[in-house]
């Protein structure tokens, strides 16, 4: 009953901030174009509707933080998966999705495929609740029911495309209920280019909340105490052993590895903010970097990858933290010979093209080059930022072409151009490479899920990469065995070879074009 009274008391003021009935009807007409729920209304229409519904400031900030490339944006999974994954990996955090049922189903399926061990909240809607503002009230009611401090420190509510385009105002949800923090974010596919950057959207929102809490007074201490040594916060998801390895590199400098952002629980956010410097291991977390800079923290780009990268990174970290020159030299001398030895002991021989969407592609590229690989191309779905410039400049000096916001077409074109002994990339790149009898490895599961930094990273890629290159003969055998099964419309094994009917295709093409023209004329009316 208490919650119901609270809802009634607050609803009048909050409803004043919802779109008016006339605005909502116009928004709904635009958003629902095509299928009744707006999923296929098109990026331009959804963005236009979102701006009309009061989301222009949010979209403008996303456009500045996550600029797209000349091809609009990379082809990847739904961006909201990044924010969803961050929330699901945090202790004592509930995550609620607001979006079309098909989108929610796909996101929850993917999250459980990647090992989520808890439920995802969902607030369904229909045309009526979307237009009248009842959806917001339903979300608010769901949040109040979830806000149990015995179970949760925070609740994350994520607007997907249609609620964002309709102006569902998560920003006016209560900031706290019964001591449980409430964070509402918009993560539309038409505003956030990749799921990697969606991790930054939620991480930054949490850092902002935690920073304001710390500014107001004492906060809860992190679970793990680094001791008296100043810490370096690590920005970006990485292999679990990497923070340990980085900590070993920092110890001779008198520093310790701090929390990794995105964090695994709320109290780690305070420890992340209370640092001597921030290491932007993944350099595209621009909104999170803004929060750290607001807290007065220095940002250091690149990472301790390979011999050159480790030497430069220790230099930069030491300078940022005011470490004496002699101490920096001693730290470098203690580890660089071991890294050089590990690289020499595990060489990689072969021409490679590399692409991915995690954000660590340039770092992996550096390690491959120092391992002796003939690397020709590095493509990343993430954008260029000042914190990746050192990696880009190093790679380009070695003759490697670097492509930010790489499209699938650019990755495939690089593979065609350089005819590599091994293609490392996303699923469609790997599929295309194997069809051409080129050995290939999936970047996310087989490359980025390995230690990359320090001595442990120096020899981590050689075994899997060399084994893959050595398997080319098997691909040649398979291609010969399956020769003649056909491609495209003729793929597979057939009793009779399929006969193409271009006249049918032309008929359906004209019908579809006429239907689209009719819809366009109706919209103009």
XYZ file of C-alpha atoms in Angstrom:
525
model
C 0.000 0.000 0.000
C 2.840 2.381 0.739
C 4.162 2.052 -2.781
C 0.727 2.664 -4.286
C 0.302 5.877 -2.265
C 3.760 7.034 -3.284
C 2.920 6.394 -6.909
C -0.304 8.356 -6.754
C 1.361 11.323 -5.059
C 4.165 11.542 -7.594
C 2.313 10.670 -10.776
C 0.722 14.065 -11.393
C 4.020 15.942 -11.386
C 5.734 13.311 -13.437
C 2.925 13.058 -15.978
C 3.469 16.743 -16.682
C 6.846 15.826 -18.133
C 5.445 13.139 -20.400
C 4.693 13.991 -24.059
C 1.281 15.584 -24.536
C -1.529 13.500 -25.997
C -1.181 15.252 -29.356
C 2.585 14.783 -29.378
C 2.228 11.167 -28.327
C -0.246 10.465 -31.107
C 2.111 11.968 -33.674
C 5.030 10.045 -32.256
C 3.036 6.842 -32.232
C 1.988 7.285 -35.860
C 5.629 7.641 -36.852
C 6.987 4.914 -34.614
C 4.315 2.372 -35.502
C 4.758 2.787 -39.244
C 4.868 -0.556 -40.927
C 4.286 -3.191 -38.281
C 2.322 -1.665 -35.432
C 5.200 -1.584 -32.971
C 7.862 0.386 -34.813
C 10.729 -2.108 -35.056
C 10.887 -1.698 -38.840
C 9.987 1.949 -39.165
C 13.587 2.673 -40.165
C 16.457 4.401 -38.409
C 15.637 7.857 -39.768
C 11.991 7.668 -38.714
C 12.824 6.345 -35.254
C 15.436 9.043 -34.715
C 13.039 11.738 -35.901
C 10.366 10.459 -33.526
C 12.818 10.333 -30.608
C 13.881 13.938 -31.180
C 10.238 15.012 -31.354
C 9.626 13.180 -28.073
C 12.318 15.079 -26.189
C 15.314 12.775 -26.636
C 17.326 15.174 -28.818
C 19.816 15.984 -26.044
C 20.516 12.301 -25.379
C 20.952 11.531 -29.087
C 23.232 14.544 -29.556
C 25.444 13.364 -26.706
C 25.617 9.869 -28.190
C 26.490 11.325 -31.604
C 29.399 13.215 -30.031
C 30.630 10.329 -27.876
C 30.172 7.590 -30.471
C 30.575 9.103 -33.967
C 29.687 6.754 -36.803
C 31.765 6.116 -39.893
C 31.168 6.937 -43.552
C 29.070 3.765 -43.846
C 26.704 4.894 -41.070
C 27.566 2.234 -38.476
C 29.132 -1.245 -38.309
C 27.040 -4.376 -38.700
C 26.836 -5.995 -35.279
C 24.410 -7.394 -32.727
C 21.855 -5.149 -31.000
C 23.867 -2.477 -29.129
C 21.684 -2.800 -26.022
C 23.304 -6.175 -25.352
C 26.375 -4.313 -24.087
C 24.474 -2.461 -21.375
C 22.453 -5.576 -20.547
C 25.612 -7.623 -20.104
C 27.193 -5.039 -17.794
C 24.114 -5.055 -15.550
C 23.790 -8.829 -15.490
C 27.418 -9.291 -14.438
C 27.081 -7.024 -11.404
C 26.247 -8.390 -7.983
C 23.057 -7.129 -6.337
C 21.888 -5.408 -9.514
C 18.526 -5.962 -11.214
C 18.170 -5.219 -14.923
C 14.856 -4.372 -16.592
C 14.279 -4.016 -20.341
C 11.623 -1.846 -21.955
C 11.162 -2.639 -25.625
C 9.377 -4.710 -28.221
C 8.891 -8.326 -27.220
C 10.933 -9.648 -30.154
C 13.905 -7.479 -29.148
C 13.669 -8.499 -25.498
C 13.503 -12.167 -26.453
C 16.613 -11.885 -28.623
C 18.568 -9.991 -25.973
C 17.680 -12.356 -23.148
C 18.499 -15.361 -25.331
C 21.900 -13.893 -26.180
C 22.609 -12.951 -22.567
C 21.955 -16.506 -21.374
C 24.005 -17.879 -24.253
C 26.890 -15.811 -22.872
C 26.442 -17.191 -19.384
C 24.009 -14.917 -17.540
C 22.743 -16.664 -14.414
C 19.847 -14.440 -13.466
C 16.551 -13.284 -14.880
C 16.038 -10.211 -17.009
C 13.102 -7.998 -16.071
C 10.675 -6.981 -18.810
C 7.857 -4.435 -18.878
C 5.603 -5.222 -21.870
C 3.584 -2.606 -23.709
C 1.090 -2.169 -26.502
C 0.073 0.742 -28.697
C -2.271 2.151 -26.065
C 0.165 2.102 -23.128
C 2.901 3.488 -25.367
C 0.842 6.454 -26.566
C -0.903 7.345 -23.305
C 2.173 7.220 -21.066
C 0.908 4.189 -19.186
C 4.122 2.367 -20.123
C 6.112 4.772 -17.963
C 3.738 4.180 -15.064
C 4.111 0.425 -15.554
C 7.906 0.744 -15.488
C 7.733 2.875 -12.373
C 5.495 0.371 -10.630
C 7.821 -2.487 -11.570
C 10.825 -0.593 -10.176
C 9.046 0.012 -6.863
C 8.234 -3.688 -6.596
C 11.874 -4.614 -7.262
C 13.440 -2.081 -4.899
C 14.298 -4.409 -2.021
C 17.552 -3.338 -0.290
C 18.002 -6.857 1.056
C 18.511 -8.068 -2.513
C 19.676 -5.096 -4.585
C 22.021 -2.126 -4.481
C 20.784 -0.841 -7.822
C 18.159 -1.303 -10.526
C 18.990 -0.598 -14.161
C 16.160 0.157 -16.602
C 17.051 0.155 -20.317
C 14.886 1.702 -23.016
C 15.258 -0.055 -26.370
C 14.421 1.527 -29.738
C 10.642 1.952 -29.606
C 10.322 3.347 -26.046
C 13.219 5.704 -26.761
C 11.601 6.868 -29.986
C 8.340 7.357 -28.088
C 9.989 9.506 -25.435
C 9.486 7.243 -22.406
C 11.212 9.473 -19.799
C 13.291 7.126 -17.662
C 15.242 10.160 -16.422
C 12.333 11.148 -14.163
C 12.182 7.819 -12.371
C 13.002 8.216 -8.649
C 16.779 8.231 -8.164
C 16.462 6.039 -5.094
C 13.770 3.811 -3.600
C 14.188 2.282 -0.155
C 17.934 2.813 -0.421
C 18.132 1.109 -3.833
C 19.593 3.249 -6.617
C 17.583 3.545 -9.844
C 19.363 4.198 -13.146
C 17.428 4.662 -16.379
C 19.235 4.801 -19.732
C 18.281 4.925 -23.406
C 20.202 2.471 -25.608
C 18.552 2.614 -29.045
C 20.078 0.917 -32.053
C 19.670 4.176 -33.950
C 21.749 6.141 -31.421
C 24.456 3.820 -30.068
C 26.537 2.222 -32.851
C 27.888 -0.940 -31.185
C 27.283 -3.133 -28.147
C 30.851 -2.356 -27.009
C 29.952 1.325 -26.673
C 26.683 0.474 -24.937
C 28.824 -0.890 -22.110
C 30.173 2.636 -21.744
C 26.651 4.096 -21.615
C 25.767 2.150 -18.471
C 29.249 2.261 -16.913
C 29.286 6.051 -17.244
C 25.777 6.418 -15.804
C 26.843 4.395 -12.764
C 30.110 6.321 -12.378
C 28.178 9.587 -12.497
C 25.814 8.388 -9.766
C 28.675 7.059 -7.607
C 30.739 10.226 -8.078
C 27.878 12.371 -6.856
C 27.390 10.092 -3.857
C 31.083 10.389 -2.965
C 30.930 14.164 -3.279
C 28.132 14.257 -0.700
C 29.941 12.291 2.023
C 31.466 8.964 3.098
C 30.632 5.915 0.996
C 30.986 2.145 1.421
C 34.538 0.802 1.103
C 35.262 -1.625 -1.761
C 35.321 -5.311 -0.906
C 38.999 -5.691 -1.919
C 41.437 -3.321 -0.226
C 44.575 -2.598 -2.317
C 46.443 -1.435 0.780
C 48.332 1.810 1.052
C 49.532 1.930 -2.545
C 47.878 4.342 -5.010
C 45.804 2.510 -7.589
C 45.386 2.600 -11.361
C 41.808 1.985 -12.507
C 41.518 -0.272 -15.552
C 38.924 0.842 -18.094
C 37.464 -1.861 -20.323
C 36.501 -5.521 -20.023
C 39.428 -7.913 -20.328
C 40.571 -11.479 -19.747
C 40.279 -12.263 -16.002
C 44.018 -12.872 -15.576
C 45.019 -9.558 -17.161
C 44.310 -7.306 -14.133
C 46.532 -9.617 -12.066
C 49.309 -9.353 -14.646
C 48.945 -5.591 -14.822
C 49.123 -5.427 -11.033
C 52.469 -7.239 -11.169
C 53.754 -4.667 -13.664
C 52.603 -1.795 -11.460
C 54.064 -3.134 -8.202
C 57.678 -1.987 -8.899
C 56.287 1.535 -9.424
C 54.739 1.449 -5.963
C 51.251 1.256 -7.515
C 48.454 -1.316 -7.486
C 45.800 -2.319 -10.007
C 42.466 -0.827 -8.985
C 38.976 -1.960 -10.004
C 38.151 -2.790 -13.599
C 35.330 -0.708 -15.123
C 32.664 -1.938 -15.863
C 32.734 -3.150 -12.273
C 31.253 -6.316 -10.769
C 29.511 -4.571 -7.876
C 28.445 -1.083 -6.912
C 31.006 -0.370 -4.180
C 33.846 -0.945 -6.675
C 32.759 2.238 -8.441
C 33.975 4.281 -5.472
C 37.342 2.518 -5.611
C 37.538 3.118 -9.374
C 37.007 6.858 -8.865
C 39.513 7.000 -5.980
C 42.601 6.331 -8.103
C 45.913 7.920 -9.060
C 45.256 7.455 -12.801
C 42.948 5.671 -15.232
C 44.325 3.249 -17.812
C 42.051 3.370 -20.868
C 42.791 -0.217 -21.923
C 39.751 -0.004 -24.194
C 39.950 3.540 -25.541
C 36.350 4.051 -26.659
C 34.781 4.535 -23.179
C 34.381 8.254 -23.799
C 31.463 8.886 -21.418
C 33.246 7.046 -18.603
C 36.423 9.018 -19.289
C 34.365 12.198 -18.952
C 33.290 11.098 -15.468
C 36.864 10.321 -14.438
C 38.034 13.688 -15.742
C 35.250 15.362 -13.776
C 36.729 13.635 -10.716
C 40.151 15.102 -11.587
C 41.777 11.875 -12.777
C 44.461 11.588 -15.484
C 43.736 9.237 -18.413
C 46.496 7.100 -19.939
C 45.934 5.392 -23.293
C 47.252 2.141 -24.813
C 48.233 -0.852 -22.646
C 51.232 -2.949 -21.547
C 51.160 -5.170 -24.641
C 54.366 -6.583 -26.119
C 57.786 -5.152 -25.367
C 57.343 -1.715 -26.967
C 53.838 -1.274 -25.604
C 54.829 -2.266 -22.064
C 57.827 0.071 -22.050
C 55.759 3.037 -23.280
C 52.836 2.281 -20.959
C 54.999 2.059 -17.827
C 56.570 5.371 -18.864
C 53.151 7.030 -19.257
C 51.723 5.601 -16.032
C 54.833 6.641 -14.104
C 54.626 10.185 -15.468
C 50.896 10.441 -14.711
C 51.432 9.297 -11.122
C 54.566 11.343 -10.436
C 56.894 8.349 -10.104
C 60.647 9.012 -10.013
C 62.657 8.411 -13.199
C 64.889 5.836 -11.531
C 61.869 3.845 -10.343
C 60.331 3.814 -13.826
C 63.641 2.614 -15.309
C 63.886 -0.141 -12.706
C 60.299 -1.289 -13.411
C 60.999 -1.437 -17.137
C 64.293 -3.278 -16.700
C 62.621 -5.830 -14.456
C 60.071 -6.989 -17.028
C 61.141 -6.077 -20.576
C 63.828 -8.778 -20.956
C 61.327 -11.462 -19.935
C 58.790 -10.189 -22.481
C 61.426 -10.123 -25.225
C 62.382 -13.691 -24.329
C 58.785 -14.909 -24.410
C 58.189 -13.294 -27.811
C 61.366 -14.804 -29.243
C 60.493 -18.248 -27.888
C 57.022 -18.285 -29.476
C 57.261 -16.700 -32.925
C 54.330 -16.426 -35.305
C 55.027 -16.965 -38.998
C 52.420 -16.007 -41.556
C 50.411 -13.215 -43.133
C 47.356 -12.182 -41.096
C 44.351 -9.881 -41.380
C 42.555 -8.985 -38.158
C 39.124 -7.532 -37.396
C 36.693 -7.459 -34.486
C 34.255 -5.419 -32.428
C 35.517 -5.745 -28.831
C 37.794 -2.676 -28.796
C 41.086 -4.493 -28.196
C 41.841 -5.116 -31.870
C 44.739 -2.648 -32.092
C 46.332 -4.120 -28.957
C 46.104 -7.650 -30.383
C 47.570 -6.306 -33.618
C 50.583 -4.932 -31.763
C 51.186 -8.279 -30.066
C 50.951 -10.150 -33.372
C 53.492 -7.833 -35.012
C 55.938 -8.144 -32.124
C 55.509 -11.914 -32.324
C 56.781 -11.784 -35.912
C 53.487 -11.988 -37.821
C 53.140 -10.275 -41.186
C 50.048 -8.303 -40.169
C 48.558 -6.281 -43.024
C 45.184 -5.017 -41.768
C 43.439 -4.246 -38.471
C 39.736 -3.384 -38.572
C 37.733 -2.405 -35.511
C 34.046 -1.572 -35.200
C 34.936 1.024 -32.559
C 35.719 4.691 -33.300
C 39.051 6.485 -33.293
C 39.775 8.344 -30.055
C 42.840 10.181 -28.675
C 43.529 7.238 -26.353
C 44.169 4.818 -29.232
C 46.423 7.153 -31.228
C 49.635 5.650 -29.845
C 48.567 2.169 -30.958
C 47.448 3.377 -34.378
C 50.689 5.293 -34.967
C 52.799 2.297 -33.913
C 50.910 -0.077 -36.213
C 50.967 2.283 -39.170
C 54.728 2.747 -38.711
C 54.997 -1.039 -39.123
C 53.058 -0.934 -42.404
C 49.704 -2.060 -40.992
C 46.505 -0.516 -42.350
C 44.180 0.512 -39.495
C 40.449 0.935 -40.167
C 38.190 2.378 -37.487
C 34.428 1.800 -37.735
C 35.228 -1.010 -40.135
C 32.313 -2.475 -42.044
C 32.002 -6.131 -42.956
C 32.624 -5.165 -46.574
C 35.928 -3.480 -45.656
C 37.063 -6.486 -43.609
C 36.246 -8.848 -46.465
C 37.933 -6.573 -49.018
C 41.123 -6.591 -46.928
C 41.057 -10.388 -46.835
C 40.646 -10.497 -50.618
C 43.430 -7.957 -51.149
C 46.079 -9.490 -48.894
C 45.298 -13.235 -49.291
C 46.342 -14.004 -45.705
C 47.526 -17.296 -44.271
C 45.071 -16.620 -41.429
C 42.027 -14.368 -41.122
C 41.043 -13.369 -37.591
C 37.639 -11.745 -37.473
C 33.937 -11.782 -36.775
C 31.656 -14.720 -37.596
C 30.860 -13.673 -41.210
C 34.545 -12.966 -41.917
C 35.514 -16.389 -40.581
C 32.731 -18.008 -42.612
C 33.843 -16.306 -45.827
C 37.498 -17.137 -45.197
C 36.833 -20.841 -44.614
C 34.706 -20.996 -47.760
C 37.825 -19.791 -49.599
C 39.989 -22.417 -47.822
C 41.714 -19.739 -45.714
C 42.240 -20.736 -42.059
C 40.305 -18.415 -39.756
C 39.750 -17.749 -36.059
C 36.817 -16.010 -34.371
C 38.254 -12.974 -32.590
C 35.893 -12.803 -29.599
C 36.055 -16.405 -28.382
C 39.513 -17.510 -29.520
C 41.697 -14.384 -29.436
C 40.353 -11.760 -27.029
C 39.601 -14.474 -24.435
C 43.321 -14.859 -23.741
C 45.814 -12.890 -21.642
C 47.336 -10.051 -23.668
C 49.506 -8.072 -21.280
C 52.957 -8.396 -19.797
C 54.920 -11.648 -19.880
C 51.766 -13.803 -19.818
C 50.426 -12.113 -22.934
C 53.693 -12.279 -24.875
C 53.346 -15.966 -25.727
C 49.594 -16.417 -25.431
C 48.630 -16.170 -29.111
C 51.369 -18.178 -30.800
C 50.020 -21.669 -30.158
C 46.470 -21.086 -31.407
C 47.561 -18.869 -34.318
C 50.313 -21.192 -35.560
C 48.045 -24.221 -35.205
C 45.386 -22.520 -37.303
C 47.875 -21.525 -40.014
C 49.223 -25.059 -40.118
C 45.727 -26.370 -40.822
C 45.451 -24.867 -44.298
C 45.937 -28.260 -45.961
C 42.780 -29.522 -44.250
C 40.778 -26.643 -45.707
C 42.125 -27.379 -49.176
C 41.068 -31.016 -48.779
C 37.580 -30.027 -47.643
C 37.175 -27.572 -50.492
C 38.125 -30.262 -53.001
C 35.764 -32.750 -51.349
C 32.794 -30.372 -51.497
C 33.617 -28.995 -54.938
C 30.480 -28.790 -57.051
C 27.852 -28.560 -54.329
C 27.098 -25.052 -55.505
C 26.870 -21.603 -53.971
C 24.094 -19.109 -53.291
C 20.785 -20.385 -54.677
C 22.490 -23.602 -55.780
C 24.174 -24.395 -52.456
C 23.698 -27.879 -51.057
C 23.082 -31.307 -52.535
C 20.228 -31.528 -55.058
C 18.589 -34.291 -57.084
C 18.107 -31.725 -59.851
C 20.078 -28.507 -60.160
C 17.833 -25.553 -59.207
C 16.719 -23.393 -62.129
C 16.763 -19.662 -61.558
C 13.561 -17.754 -62.419
C 14.585 -14.116 -62.879
C 11.076 -13.323 -64.192
C 9.604 -14.236 -60.787
C 12.146 -12.117 -58.967
C 11.460 -9.138 -61.197
C 7.711 -9.520 -60.637
C 8.101 -9.525 -56.841
C 10.589 -6.647 -56.995
C 8.101 -4.481 -58.890
C 5.307 -5.405 -56.476
C 7.442 -4.469 -53.473
C 8.451 -1.169 -55.082
C 4.827 -0.313 -55.815
C 3.822 -1.097 -52.254
C 6.610 1.100 -50.882
C 5.577 3.952 -53.187
C 1.989 3.645 -52.010
C 3.019 3.811 -48.342
C 5.145 6.881 -49.050
C 2.253 8.701 -50.728
C -0.043 7.844 -47.800
C 2.492 9.274 -45.338
C 2.616 12.552 -47.292
C -1.163 12.850 -46.980
